[in-house]
Short mmCIF file of C-alpha atoms in Angstrom, two decimals:
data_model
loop_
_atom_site.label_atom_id
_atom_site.label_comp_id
_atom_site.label_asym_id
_atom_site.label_seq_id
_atom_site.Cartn_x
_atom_site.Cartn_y
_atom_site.Cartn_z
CA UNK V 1 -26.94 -123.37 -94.44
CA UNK V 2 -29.93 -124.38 -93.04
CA UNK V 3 -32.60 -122.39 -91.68
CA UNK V 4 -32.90 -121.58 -88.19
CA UNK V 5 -36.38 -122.42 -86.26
CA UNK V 6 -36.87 -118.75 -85.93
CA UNK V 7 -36.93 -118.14 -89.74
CA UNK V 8 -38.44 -120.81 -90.55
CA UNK V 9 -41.34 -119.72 -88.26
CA UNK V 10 -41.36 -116.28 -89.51
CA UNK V 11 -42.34 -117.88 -93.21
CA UNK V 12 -45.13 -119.44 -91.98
CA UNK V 13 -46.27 -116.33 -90.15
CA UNK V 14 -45.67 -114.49 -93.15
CA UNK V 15 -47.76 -116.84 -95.40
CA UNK V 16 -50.82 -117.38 -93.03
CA UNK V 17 -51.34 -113.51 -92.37
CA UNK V 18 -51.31 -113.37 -96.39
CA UNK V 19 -53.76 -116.18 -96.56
CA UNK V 20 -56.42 -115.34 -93.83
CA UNK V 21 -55.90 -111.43 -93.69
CA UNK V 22 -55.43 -111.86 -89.84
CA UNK V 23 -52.36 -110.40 -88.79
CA UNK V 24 -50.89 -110.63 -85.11
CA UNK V 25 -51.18 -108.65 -81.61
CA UNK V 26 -49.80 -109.49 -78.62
CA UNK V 27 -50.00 -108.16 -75.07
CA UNK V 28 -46.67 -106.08 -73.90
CA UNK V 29 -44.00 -107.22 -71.51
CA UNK V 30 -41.90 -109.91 -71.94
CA UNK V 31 -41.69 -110.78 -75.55
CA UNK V 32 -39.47 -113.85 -75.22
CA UNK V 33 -37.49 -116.66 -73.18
CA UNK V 34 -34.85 -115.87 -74.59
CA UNK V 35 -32.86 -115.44 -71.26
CA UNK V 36 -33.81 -119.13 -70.09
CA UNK V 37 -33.15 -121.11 -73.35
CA UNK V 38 -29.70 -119.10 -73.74
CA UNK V 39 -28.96 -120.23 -69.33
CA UNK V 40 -29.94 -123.87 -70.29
CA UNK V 41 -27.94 -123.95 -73.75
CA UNK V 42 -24.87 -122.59 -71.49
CA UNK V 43 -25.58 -125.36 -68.65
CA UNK V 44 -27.15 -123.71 -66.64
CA UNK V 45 -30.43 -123.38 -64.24
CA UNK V 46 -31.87 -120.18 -65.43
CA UNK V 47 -33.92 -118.26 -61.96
CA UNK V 48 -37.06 -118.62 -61.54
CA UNK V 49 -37.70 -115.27 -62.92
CA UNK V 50 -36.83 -116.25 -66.00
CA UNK V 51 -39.65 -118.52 -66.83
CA UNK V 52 -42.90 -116.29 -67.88
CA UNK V 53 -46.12 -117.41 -69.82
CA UNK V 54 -46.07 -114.36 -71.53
CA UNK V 55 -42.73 -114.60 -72.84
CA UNK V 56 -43.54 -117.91 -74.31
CA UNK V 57 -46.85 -116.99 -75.44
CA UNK V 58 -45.18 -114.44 -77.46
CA UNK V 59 -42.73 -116.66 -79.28
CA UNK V 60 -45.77 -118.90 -80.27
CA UNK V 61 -48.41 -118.10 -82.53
CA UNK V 62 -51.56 -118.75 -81.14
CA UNK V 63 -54.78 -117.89 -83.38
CA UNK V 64 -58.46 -118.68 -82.69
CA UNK V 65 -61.01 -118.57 -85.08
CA UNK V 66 -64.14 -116.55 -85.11
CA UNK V 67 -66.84 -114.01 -86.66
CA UNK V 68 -64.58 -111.38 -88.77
CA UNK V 69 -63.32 -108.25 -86.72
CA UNK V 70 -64.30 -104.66 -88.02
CA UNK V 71 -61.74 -103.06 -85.53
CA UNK V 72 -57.86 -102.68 -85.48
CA UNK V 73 -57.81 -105.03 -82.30
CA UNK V 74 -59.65 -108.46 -82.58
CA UNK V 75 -60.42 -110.32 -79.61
CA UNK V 76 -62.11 -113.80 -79.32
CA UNK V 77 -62.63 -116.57 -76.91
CA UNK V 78 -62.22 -120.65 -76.68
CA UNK V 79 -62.99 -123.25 -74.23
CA UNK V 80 -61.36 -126.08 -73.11
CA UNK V 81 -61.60 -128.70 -70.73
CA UNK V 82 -58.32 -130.41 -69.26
CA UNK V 83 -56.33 -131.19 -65.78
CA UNK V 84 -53.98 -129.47 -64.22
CA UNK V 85 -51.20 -130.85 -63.72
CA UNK V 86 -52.01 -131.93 -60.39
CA UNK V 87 -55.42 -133.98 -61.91
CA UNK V 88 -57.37 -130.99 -60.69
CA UNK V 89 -60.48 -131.14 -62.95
CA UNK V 90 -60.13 -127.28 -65.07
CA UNK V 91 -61.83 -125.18 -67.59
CA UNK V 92 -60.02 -122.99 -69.59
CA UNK V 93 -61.17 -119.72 -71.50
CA UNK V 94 -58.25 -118.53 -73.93
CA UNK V 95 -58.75 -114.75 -75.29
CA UNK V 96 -56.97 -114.59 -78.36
CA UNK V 97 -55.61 -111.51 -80.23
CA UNK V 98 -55.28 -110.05 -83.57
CA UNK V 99 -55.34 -107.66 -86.01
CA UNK V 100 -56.97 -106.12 -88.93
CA UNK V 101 -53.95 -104.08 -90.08
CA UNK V 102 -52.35 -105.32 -93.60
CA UNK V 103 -48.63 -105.37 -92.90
CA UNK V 104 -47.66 -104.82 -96.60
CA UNK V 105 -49.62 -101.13 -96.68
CA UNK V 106 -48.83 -100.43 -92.76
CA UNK V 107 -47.00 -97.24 -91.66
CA UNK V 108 -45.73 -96.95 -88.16
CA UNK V 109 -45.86 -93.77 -86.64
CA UNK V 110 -43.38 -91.22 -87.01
CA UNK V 111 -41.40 -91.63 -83.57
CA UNK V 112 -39.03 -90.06 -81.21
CA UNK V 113 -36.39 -92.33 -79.90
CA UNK V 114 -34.14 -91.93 -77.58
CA UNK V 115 -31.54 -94.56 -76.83
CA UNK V 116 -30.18 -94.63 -73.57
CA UNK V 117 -27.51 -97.09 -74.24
CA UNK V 118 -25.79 -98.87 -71.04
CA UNK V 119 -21.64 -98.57 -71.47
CA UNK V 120 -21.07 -99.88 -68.13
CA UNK V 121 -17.86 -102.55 -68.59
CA UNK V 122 -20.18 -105.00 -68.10
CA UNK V 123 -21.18 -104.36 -71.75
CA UNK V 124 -18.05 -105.20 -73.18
CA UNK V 125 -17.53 -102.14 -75.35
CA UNK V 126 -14.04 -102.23 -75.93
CA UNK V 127 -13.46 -105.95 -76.15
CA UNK V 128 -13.28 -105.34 -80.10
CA UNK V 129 -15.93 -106.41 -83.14
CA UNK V 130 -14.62 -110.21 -83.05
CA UNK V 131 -16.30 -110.68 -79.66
CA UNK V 132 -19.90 -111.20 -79.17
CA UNK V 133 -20.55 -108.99 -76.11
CA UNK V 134 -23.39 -107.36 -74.97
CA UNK V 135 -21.71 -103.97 -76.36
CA UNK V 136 -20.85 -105.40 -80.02
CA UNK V 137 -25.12 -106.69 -80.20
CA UNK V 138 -26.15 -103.16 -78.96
CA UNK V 139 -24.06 -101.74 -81.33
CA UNK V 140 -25.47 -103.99 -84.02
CA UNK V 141 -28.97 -103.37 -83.09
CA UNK V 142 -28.55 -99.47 -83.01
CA UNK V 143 -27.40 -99.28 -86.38
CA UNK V 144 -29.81 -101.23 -87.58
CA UNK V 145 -32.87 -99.33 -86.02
CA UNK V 146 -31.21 -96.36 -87.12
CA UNK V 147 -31.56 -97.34 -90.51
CA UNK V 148 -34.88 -97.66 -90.50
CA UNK V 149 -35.51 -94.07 -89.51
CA UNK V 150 -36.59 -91.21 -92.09
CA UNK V 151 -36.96 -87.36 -92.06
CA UNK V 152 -39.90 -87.27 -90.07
CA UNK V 153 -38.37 -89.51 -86.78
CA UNK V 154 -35.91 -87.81 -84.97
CA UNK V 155 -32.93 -89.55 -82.61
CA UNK V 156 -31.28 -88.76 -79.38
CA UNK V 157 -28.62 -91.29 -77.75
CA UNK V 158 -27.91 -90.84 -74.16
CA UNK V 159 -24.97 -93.42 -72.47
CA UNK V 160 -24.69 -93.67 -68.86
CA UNK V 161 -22.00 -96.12 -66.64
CA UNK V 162 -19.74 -94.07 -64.55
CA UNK V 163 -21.31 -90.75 -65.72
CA UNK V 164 -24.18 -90.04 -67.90
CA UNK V 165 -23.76 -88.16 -71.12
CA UNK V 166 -26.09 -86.56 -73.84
CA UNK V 167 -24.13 -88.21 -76.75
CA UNK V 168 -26.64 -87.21 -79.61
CA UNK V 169 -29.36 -84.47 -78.97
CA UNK V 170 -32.79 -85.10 -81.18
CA UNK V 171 -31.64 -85.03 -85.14
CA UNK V 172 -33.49 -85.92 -87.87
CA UNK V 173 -33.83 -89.73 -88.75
CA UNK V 174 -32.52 -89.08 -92.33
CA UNK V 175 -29.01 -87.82 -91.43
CA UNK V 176 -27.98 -90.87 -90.74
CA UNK V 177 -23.94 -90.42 -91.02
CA UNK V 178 -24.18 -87.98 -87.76
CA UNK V 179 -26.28 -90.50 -86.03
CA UNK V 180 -24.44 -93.87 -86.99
CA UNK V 181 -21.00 -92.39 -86.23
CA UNK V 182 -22.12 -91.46 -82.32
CA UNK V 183 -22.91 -95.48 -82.61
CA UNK V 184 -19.95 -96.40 -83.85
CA UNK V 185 -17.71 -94.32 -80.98
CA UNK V 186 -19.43 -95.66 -78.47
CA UNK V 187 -16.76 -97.09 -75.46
CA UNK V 188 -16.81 -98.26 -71.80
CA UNK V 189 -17.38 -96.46 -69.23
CA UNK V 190 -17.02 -97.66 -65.45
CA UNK V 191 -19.75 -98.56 -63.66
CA UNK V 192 -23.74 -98.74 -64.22
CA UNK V 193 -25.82 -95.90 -62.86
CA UNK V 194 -28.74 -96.80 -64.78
CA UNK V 195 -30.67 -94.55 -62.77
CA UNK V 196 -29.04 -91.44 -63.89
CA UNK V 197 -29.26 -92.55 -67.52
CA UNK V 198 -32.93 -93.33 -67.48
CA UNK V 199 -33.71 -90.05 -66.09
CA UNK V 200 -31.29 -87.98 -68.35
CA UNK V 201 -33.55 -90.04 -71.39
CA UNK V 202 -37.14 -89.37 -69.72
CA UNK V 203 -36.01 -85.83 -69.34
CA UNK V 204 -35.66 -85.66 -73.23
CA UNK V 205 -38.21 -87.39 -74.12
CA UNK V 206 -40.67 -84.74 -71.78
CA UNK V 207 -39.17 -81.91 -73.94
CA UNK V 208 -41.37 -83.49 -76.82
CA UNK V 209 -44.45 -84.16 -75.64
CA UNK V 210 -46.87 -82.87 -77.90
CA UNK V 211 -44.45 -82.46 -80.73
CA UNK V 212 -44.01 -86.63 -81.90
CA UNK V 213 -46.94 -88.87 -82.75
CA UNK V 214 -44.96 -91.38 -80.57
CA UNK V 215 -41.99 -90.93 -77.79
CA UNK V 216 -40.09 -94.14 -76.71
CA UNK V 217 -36.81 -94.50 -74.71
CA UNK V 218 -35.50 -97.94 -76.07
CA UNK V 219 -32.99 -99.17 -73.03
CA UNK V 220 -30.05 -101.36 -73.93
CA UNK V 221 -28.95 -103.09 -70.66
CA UNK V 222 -27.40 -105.81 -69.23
CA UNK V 223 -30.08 -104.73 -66.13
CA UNK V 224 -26.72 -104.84 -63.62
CA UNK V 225 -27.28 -101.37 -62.07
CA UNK V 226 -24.31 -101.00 -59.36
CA UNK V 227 -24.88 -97.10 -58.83
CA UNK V 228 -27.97 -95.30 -57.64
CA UNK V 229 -31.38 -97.15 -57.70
CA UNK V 230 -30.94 -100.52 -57.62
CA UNK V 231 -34.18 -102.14 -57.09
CA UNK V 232 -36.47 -103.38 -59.72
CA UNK V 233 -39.47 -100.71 -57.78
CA UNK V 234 -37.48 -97.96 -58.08
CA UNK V 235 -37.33 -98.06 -62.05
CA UNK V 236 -40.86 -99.17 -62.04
CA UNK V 237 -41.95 -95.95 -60.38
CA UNK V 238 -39.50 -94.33 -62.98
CA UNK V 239 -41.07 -96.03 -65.86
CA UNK V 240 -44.79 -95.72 -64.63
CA UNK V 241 -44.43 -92.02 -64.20
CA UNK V 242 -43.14 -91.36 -67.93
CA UNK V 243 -45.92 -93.81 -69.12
CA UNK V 244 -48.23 -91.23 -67.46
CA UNK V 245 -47.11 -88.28 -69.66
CA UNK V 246 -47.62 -90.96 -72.81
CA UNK V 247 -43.86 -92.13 -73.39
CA UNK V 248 -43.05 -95.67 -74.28
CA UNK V 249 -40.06 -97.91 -73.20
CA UNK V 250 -38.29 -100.45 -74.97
CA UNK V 251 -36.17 -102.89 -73.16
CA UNK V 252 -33.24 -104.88 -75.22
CA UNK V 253 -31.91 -107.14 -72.39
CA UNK V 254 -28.17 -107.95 -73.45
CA UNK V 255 -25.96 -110.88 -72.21
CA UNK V 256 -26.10 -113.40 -70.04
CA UNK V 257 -25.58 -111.61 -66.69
CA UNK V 258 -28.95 -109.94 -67.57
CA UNK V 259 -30.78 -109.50 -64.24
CA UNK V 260 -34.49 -110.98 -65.97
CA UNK V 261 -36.55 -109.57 -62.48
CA UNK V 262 -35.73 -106.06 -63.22
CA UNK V 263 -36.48 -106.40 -67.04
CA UNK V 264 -39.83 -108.16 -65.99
CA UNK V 265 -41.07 -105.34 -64.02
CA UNK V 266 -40.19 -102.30 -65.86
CA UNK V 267 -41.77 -103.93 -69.01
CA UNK V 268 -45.36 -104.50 -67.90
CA UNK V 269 -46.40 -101.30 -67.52
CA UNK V 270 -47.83 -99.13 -69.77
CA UNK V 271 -46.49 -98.78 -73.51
CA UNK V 272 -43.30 -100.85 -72.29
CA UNK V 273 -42.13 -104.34 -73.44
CA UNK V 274 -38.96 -106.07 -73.39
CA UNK V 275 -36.81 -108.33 -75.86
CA UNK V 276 -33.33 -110.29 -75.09
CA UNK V 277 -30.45 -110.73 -77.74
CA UNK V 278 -27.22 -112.47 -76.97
CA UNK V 279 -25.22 -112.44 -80.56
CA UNK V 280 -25.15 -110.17 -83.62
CA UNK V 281 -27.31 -113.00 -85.28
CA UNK V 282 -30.10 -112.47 -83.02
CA UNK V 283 -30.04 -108.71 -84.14
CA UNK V 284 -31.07 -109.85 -87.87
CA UNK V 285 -33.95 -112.37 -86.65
CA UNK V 286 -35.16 -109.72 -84.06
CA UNK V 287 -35.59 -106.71 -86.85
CA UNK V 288 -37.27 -108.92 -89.15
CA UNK V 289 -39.62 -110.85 -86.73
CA UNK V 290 -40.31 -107.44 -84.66
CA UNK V 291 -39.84 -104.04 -86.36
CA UNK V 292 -42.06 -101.92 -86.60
CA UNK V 293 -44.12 -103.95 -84.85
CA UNK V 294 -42.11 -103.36 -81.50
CA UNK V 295 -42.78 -99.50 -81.42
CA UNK V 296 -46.07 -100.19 -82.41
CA UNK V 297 -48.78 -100.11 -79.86
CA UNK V 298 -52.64 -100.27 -80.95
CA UNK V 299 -54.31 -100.28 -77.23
CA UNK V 300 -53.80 -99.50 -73.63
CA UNK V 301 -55.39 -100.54 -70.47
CA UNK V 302 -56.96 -103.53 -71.62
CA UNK V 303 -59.64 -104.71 -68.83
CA UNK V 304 -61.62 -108.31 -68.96
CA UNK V 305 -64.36 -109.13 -66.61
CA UNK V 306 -65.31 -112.74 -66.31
CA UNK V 307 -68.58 -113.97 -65.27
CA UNK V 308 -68.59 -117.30 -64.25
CA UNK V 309 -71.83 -118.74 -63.44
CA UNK V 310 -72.99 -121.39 -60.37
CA UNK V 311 -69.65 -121.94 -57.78
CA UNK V 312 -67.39 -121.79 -60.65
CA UNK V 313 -64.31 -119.60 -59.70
CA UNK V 314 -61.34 -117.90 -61.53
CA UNK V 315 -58.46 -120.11 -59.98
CA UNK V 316 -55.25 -118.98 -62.55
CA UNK V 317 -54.45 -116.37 -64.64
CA UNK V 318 -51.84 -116.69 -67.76
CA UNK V 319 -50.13 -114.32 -69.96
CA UNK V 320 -51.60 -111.23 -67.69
CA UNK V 321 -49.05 -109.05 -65.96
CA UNK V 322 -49.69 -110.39 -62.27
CA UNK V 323 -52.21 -112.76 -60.62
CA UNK V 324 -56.15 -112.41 -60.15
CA UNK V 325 -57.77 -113.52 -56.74
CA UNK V 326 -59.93 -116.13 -56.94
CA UNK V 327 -63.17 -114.88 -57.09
CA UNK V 328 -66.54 -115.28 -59.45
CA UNK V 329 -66.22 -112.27 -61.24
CA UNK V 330 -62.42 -111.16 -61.95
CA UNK V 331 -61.11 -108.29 -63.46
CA UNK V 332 -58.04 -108.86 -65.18
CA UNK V 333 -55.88 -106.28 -67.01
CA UNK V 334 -53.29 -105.80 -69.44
CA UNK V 335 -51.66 -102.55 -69.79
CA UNK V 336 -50.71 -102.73 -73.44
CA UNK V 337 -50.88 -104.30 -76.76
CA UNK V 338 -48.67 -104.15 -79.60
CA UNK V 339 -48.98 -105.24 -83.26
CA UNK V 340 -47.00 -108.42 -83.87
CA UNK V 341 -45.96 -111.33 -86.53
CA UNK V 342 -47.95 -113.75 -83.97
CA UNK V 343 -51.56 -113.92 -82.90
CA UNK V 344 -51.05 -113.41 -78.85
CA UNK V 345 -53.44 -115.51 -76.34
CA UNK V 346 -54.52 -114.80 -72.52
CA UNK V 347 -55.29 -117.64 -70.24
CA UNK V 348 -58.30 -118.37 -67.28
CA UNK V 349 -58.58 -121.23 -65.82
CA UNK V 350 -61.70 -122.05 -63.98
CA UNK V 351 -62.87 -124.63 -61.58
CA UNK V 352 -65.99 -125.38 -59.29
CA UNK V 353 -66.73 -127.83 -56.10
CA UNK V 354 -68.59 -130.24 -58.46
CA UNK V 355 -66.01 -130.95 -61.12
CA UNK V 356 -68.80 -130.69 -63.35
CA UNK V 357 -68.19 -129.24 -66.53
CA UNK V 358 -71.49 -130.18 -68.95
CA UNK V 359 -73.24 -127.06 -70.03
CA UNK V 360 -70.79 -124.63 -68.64
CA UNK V 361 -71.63 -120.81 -69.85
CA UNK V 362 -68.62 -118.28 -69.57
CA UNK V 363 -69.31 -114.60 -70.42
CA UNK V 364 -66.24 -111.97 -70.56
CA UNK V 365 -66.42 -108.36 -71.33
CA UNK V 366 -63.39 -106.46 -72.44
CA UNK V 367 -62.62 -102.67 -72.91
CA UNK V 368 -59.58 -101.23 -73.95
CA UNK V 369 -58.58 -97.71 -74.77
CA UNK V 370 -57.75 -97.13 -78.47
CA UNK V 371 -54.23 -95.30 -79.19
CA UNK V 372 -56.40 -91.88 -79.96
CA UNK V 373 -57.93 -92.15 -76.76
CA UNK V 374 -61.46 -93.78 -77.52
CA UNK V 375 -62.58 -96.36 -75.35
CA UNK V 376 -63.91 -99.51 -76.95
CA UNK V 377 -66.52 -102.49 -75.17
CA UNK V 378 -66.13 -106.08 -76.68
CA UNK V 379 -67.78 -109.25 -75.61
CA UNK V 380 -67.09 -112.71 -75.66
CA UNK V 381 -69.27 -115.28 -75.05
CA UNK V 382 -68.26 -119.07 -74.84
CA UNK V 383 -69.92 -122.40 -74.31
CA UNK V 384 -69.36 -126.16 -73.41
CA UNK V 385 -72.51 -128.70 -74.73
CA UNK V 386 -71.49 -131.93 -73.60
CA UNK V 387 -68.52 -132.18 -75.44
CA UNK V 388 -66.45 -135.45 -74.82
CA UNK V 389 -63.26 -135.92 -73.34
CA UNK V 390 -60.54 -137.55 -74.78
CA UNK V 391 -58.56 -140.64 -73.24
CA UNK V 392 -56.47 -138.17 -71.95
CA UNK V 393 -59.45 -136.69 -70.07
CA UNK V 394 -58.71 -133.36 -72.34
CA UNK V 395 -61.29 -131.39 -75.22
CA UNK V 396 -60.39 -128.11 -77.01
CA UNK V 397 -62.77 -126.14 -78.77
CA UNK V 398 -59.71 -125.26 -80.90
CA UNK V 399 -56.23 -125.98 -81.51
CA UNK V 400 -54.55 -123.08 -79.72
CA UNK V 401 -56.35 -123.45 -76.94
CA UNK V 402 -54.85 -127.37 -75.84
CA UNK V 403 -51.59 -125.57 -77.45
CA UNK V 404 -52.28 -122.71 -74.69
CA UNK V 405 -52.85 -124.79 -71.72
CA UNK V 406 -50.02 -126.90 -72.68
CA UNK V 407 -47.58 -124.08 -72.52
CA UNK V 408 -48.76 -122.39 -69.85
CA UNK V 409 -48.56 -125.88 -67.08
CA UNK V 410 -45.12 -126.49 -68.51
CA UNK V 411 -43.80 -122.97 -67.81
CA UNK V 412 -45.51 -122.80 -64.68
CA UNK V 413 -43.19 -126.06 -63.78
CA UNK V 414 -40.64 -124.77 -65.20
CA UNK V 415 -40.55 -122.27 -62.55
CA UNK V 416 -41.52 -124.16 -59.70
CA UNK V 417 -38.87 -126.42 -60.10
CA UNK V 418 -36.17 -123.75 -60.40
CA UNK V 419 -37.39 -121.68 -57.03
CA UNK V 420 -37.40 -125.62 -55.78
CA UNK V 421 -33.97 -125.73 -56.57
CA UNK V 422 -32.91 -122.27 -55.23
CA UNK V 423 -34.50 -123.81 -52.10
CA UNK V 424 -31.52 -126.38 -52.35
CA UNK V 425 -34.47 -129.24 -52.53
CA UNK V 426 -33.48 -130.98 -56.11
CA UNK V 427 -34.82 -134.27 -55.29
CA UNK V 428 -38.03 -132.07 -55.74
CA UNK V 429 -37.56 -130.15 -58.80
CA UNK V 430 -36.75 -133.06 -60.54
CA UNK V 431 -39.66 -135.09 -60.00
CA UNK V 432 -42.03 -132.13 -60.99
CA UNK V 433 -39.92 -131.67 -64.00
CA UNK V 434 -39.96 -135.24 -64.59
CA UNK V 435 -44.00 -135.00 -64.01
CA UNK V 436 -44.19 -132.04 -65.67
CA UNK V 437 -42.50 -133.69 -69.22
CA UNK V 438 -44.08 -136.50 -69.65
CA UNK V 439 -47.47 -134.33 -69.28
CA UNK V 440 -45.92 -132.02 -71.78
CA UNK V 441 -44.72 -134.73 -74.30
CA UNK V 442 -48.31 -136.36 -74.71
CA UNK V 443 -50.04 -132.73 -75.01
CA UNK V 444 -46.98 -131.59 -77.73
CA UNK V 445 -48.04 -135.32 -79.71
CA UNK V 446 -48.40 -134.77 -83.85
CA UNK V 447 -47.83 -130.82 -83.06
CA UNK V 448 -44.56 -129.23 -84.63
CA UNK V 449 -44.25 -126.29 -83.34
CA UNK V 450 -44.17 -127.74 -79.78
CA UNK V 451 -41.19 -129.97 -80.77
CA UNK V 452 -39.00 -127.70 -80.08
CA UNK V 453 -39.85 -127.21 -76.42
CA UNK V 454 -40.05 -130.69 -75.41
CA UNK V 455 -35.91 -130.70 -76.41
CA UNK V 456 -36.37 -127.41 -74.21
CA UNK V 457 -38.07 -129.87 -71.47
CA UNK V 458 -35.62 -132.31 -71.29
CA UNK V 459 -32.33 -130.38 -71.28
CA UNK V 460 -33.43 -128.21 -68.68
CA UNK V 461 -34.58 -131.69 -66.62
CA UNK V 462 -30.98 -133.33 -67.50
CA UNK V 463 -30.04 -129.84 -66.05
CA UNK V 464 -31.59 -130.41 -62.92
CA UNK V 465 -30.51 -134.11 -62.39
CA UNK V 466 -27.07 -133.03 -62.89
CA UNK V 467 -26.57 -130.75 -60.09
CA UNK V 468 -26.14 -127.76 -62.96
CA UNK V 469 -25.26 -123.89 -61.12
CA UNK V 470 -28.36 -121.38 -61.33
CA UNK V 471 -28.16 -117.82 -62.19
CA UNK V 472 -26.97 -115.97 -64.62
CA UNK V 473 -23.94 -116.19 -66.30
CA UNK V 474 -22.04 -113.80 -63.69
CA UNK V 475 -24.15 -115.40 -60.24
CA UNK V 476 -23.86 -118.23 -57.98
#
């Protein structure tokens, strides 16, 4: 059988940490696209929601070279010069992230978990084991979390749909027939007050603070809440409060009716991030890509300052939970990041009146808060010298940084042309997609692991010309 482009990815990730001793970190949030490429495999235009830099950052490893790091968390910065899509004349300053950990001696934290599991009928609990519902991959993924606890973690499962029930109070990690067989008799219930169920977890999880090295509630959900809150602020507030008293979320989105605005605002706050699975197989490429590295954080409240000298301006942000204004100096922030199999990137791009880029001097200063509660200063300092632009009007310091820029203006179309087409104006979202491809194709030229989202590219652009529904799965 042959190997699938996740594994074949994770080998390579596996043997370049080996070889350079730099292994990954990657902001929180969105970990994946998981929801779009599923929509467009199914034949269908995925919302605009759905389409985040982050989430493709994260599926891409994106290193950048530089003066060996003495600290868990490594940052360093690249320049590039390159268009926007629109021929606007841009620089752009990638921050990349790693690690000094050595994932063969690494020991996660001993951790509290509680699962508040969603058994809404949505979920598809009762639709049997030869089904591959959002109920049978929960299921799956429990179990196999579960087996990777020991004596020292301890488990709690809440469910909520109709009602919301304390199926498993906190029990050791090691007694792992009590805990697996609460899994196993998990059923439907009605409808999905996800509300309830959240609190009911956060409520348990308060009971232990001070008493775990780490608390997470890890949230299996097709994000469909029918019953109480509703609206994506009303969790956030829910989920920014527990973050406050130092517990953790985990988001598994499930299915294909997943509601991806929800998911994308509970998981950008503090200690949270978010992963999508759609069939048992996805269970078995998720544990070994992610675990532990998913209930791993190494820093909070990330902050970088840019200086920009002359009229140059901050005009974009990528990969950053939420926009900057344009300004000179711009703070940006990210509220977590967690160890990882891939070397994570942030994106700035810069302009200035002139369109003169000879000479230009960038300065960023970053401080981040350290998981025992120390507050670390790093700088980064990058330069251009009269570096010469290709016939494509394009120069990289480095690799990643082209490979950056290139996925950030393609998933930036991406969603333009989707809230184009929710606007009911195809003949628009076509010809930015169209734009937006053949941009794409010449920056993806003699690079691999872009291949695989130019075929993204173009069946979500055949998509588009074809008068394909948008939404999920259960929408318009």
């Amino acid at each position: 059988m042959p190997k699938s482009r996740h594994t074949l990815l994770l080998t390579s990730l596996l043997v370049t940490a080996a070889c350079s001793g730099d292994f990954g970190a990657t902001p929180g949030g969105v970990q994946d696209m998981g929801f779009a490429r599923e929509l467009i495999d199914a034949g269908r235009i995925p919302p605009p929601e759905a389409f985040t830099v982050e989430g493709m950052y994260s599926e891409h490893d994106l290193p950048l070279e530089g003066e060996p790091c003495d600290t868990l968390l490594c940052l360093r910065g690249a320049l590039g010069l390159a268009p926007t899509l629109d021929g606007e004349a841009s620089a752009w300053l990638q921050v990349g992230l790693s690690s000094t950990i050595d994932p063969q001696t690494f020991r996660r934290d001993d951790i509290a978990l509680i699962a508040a599991i969603d058994v809404s009928c949505s979920m598809g609990w009762n639709y049997g084991e030869d089904s591959e519902t959002p109920g049978k991959v929960t299921r799956e993924l429990m179990r196999r979390v579960v087996a990777e606890m020991g004596a020292d973690d301890r488990v709690a499962i809440v469910t909520y749909g109709s009602s919301v029930d304390t199926k498993l109070g906190f029990t050791p990690g090691d007694q792992q027939s009590k805990i697996q067989g609460v899994i196993d008799d998990l059923s439907d219930d009605g409808s999905t007050n996800m509300e309830a169920g959240l609190k009911r977890a956060f409520e348990l999880a308060r009971g232990l603070q001070g008493d775990a090295q780490q608390i997470r509630v890890m949230l299996f959900t097709d994000a469909q809440p029918n019953v109480g809150a509703t609206e994506s602020s009303e969790f956030s507030r829910m989920v920014a409060d527990a973050a406050d008293d130092g517990i953790g979320i985990t988001i598994i989105g499930a299915g294909l009716g997943l509601g991806q605005e929800l998911v994308n605002e509970m998981a950008h706050l503090r200690g949270g991030n978010a992963f999508s699975l759609f069939d048992t197989e996805g269970v078995g490429e998720l544990m070994a890509d992610s675990w532990p590295w998913m209930v791993s954080p190494i820093a909070y409240d990330m902050k970088l300052e840019i200086e920009a000298p002359g009229d140059y301006r901050v005009a974009d942000t990528y990969g950053f939970p939420g926009s900057a204004e344009e300004a000179v100096q711009a703070k940006l922030e990210v509220a977590s990041v967690f160890l990882s199999r891939r070397r994570g990137a942030l994106l700035v791009r810069l302009t200035n009146g002139d369109l003169a880029y000879d000479g230009l001097d960038v300065a960023g200063r970053l401080t981040y808060v350290t998981r025992d509660g120390a507050t670390v200063e790093d700088h980064i300092q990058v330069k251009n010298d009269g570096a010469t632009l290709d016939e494509r009007g394009q120069w990289y310091a480095q690799t990643s940084v082209g490979r950056s820029v290139a996925l950030a203006v393609l998933v930036v179309a991406m969603k333009a042309s989707a809230e184009h087409y929710a606007a009911n104006d195809q003949p628009a979202a076509v010809e930015l997609m169209e734009k937006a491809l053949e941009r794409f194709e010449g920056d993806a030229a003699g690079d691999d692991t872009l291949a695989p989202e130019v075929e993204l590219a173009k069946k979500y652009l055949e998509l588009l010309r074809a008068s394909a529904p948008q939404g999920s799965l259960y929408s318009r």
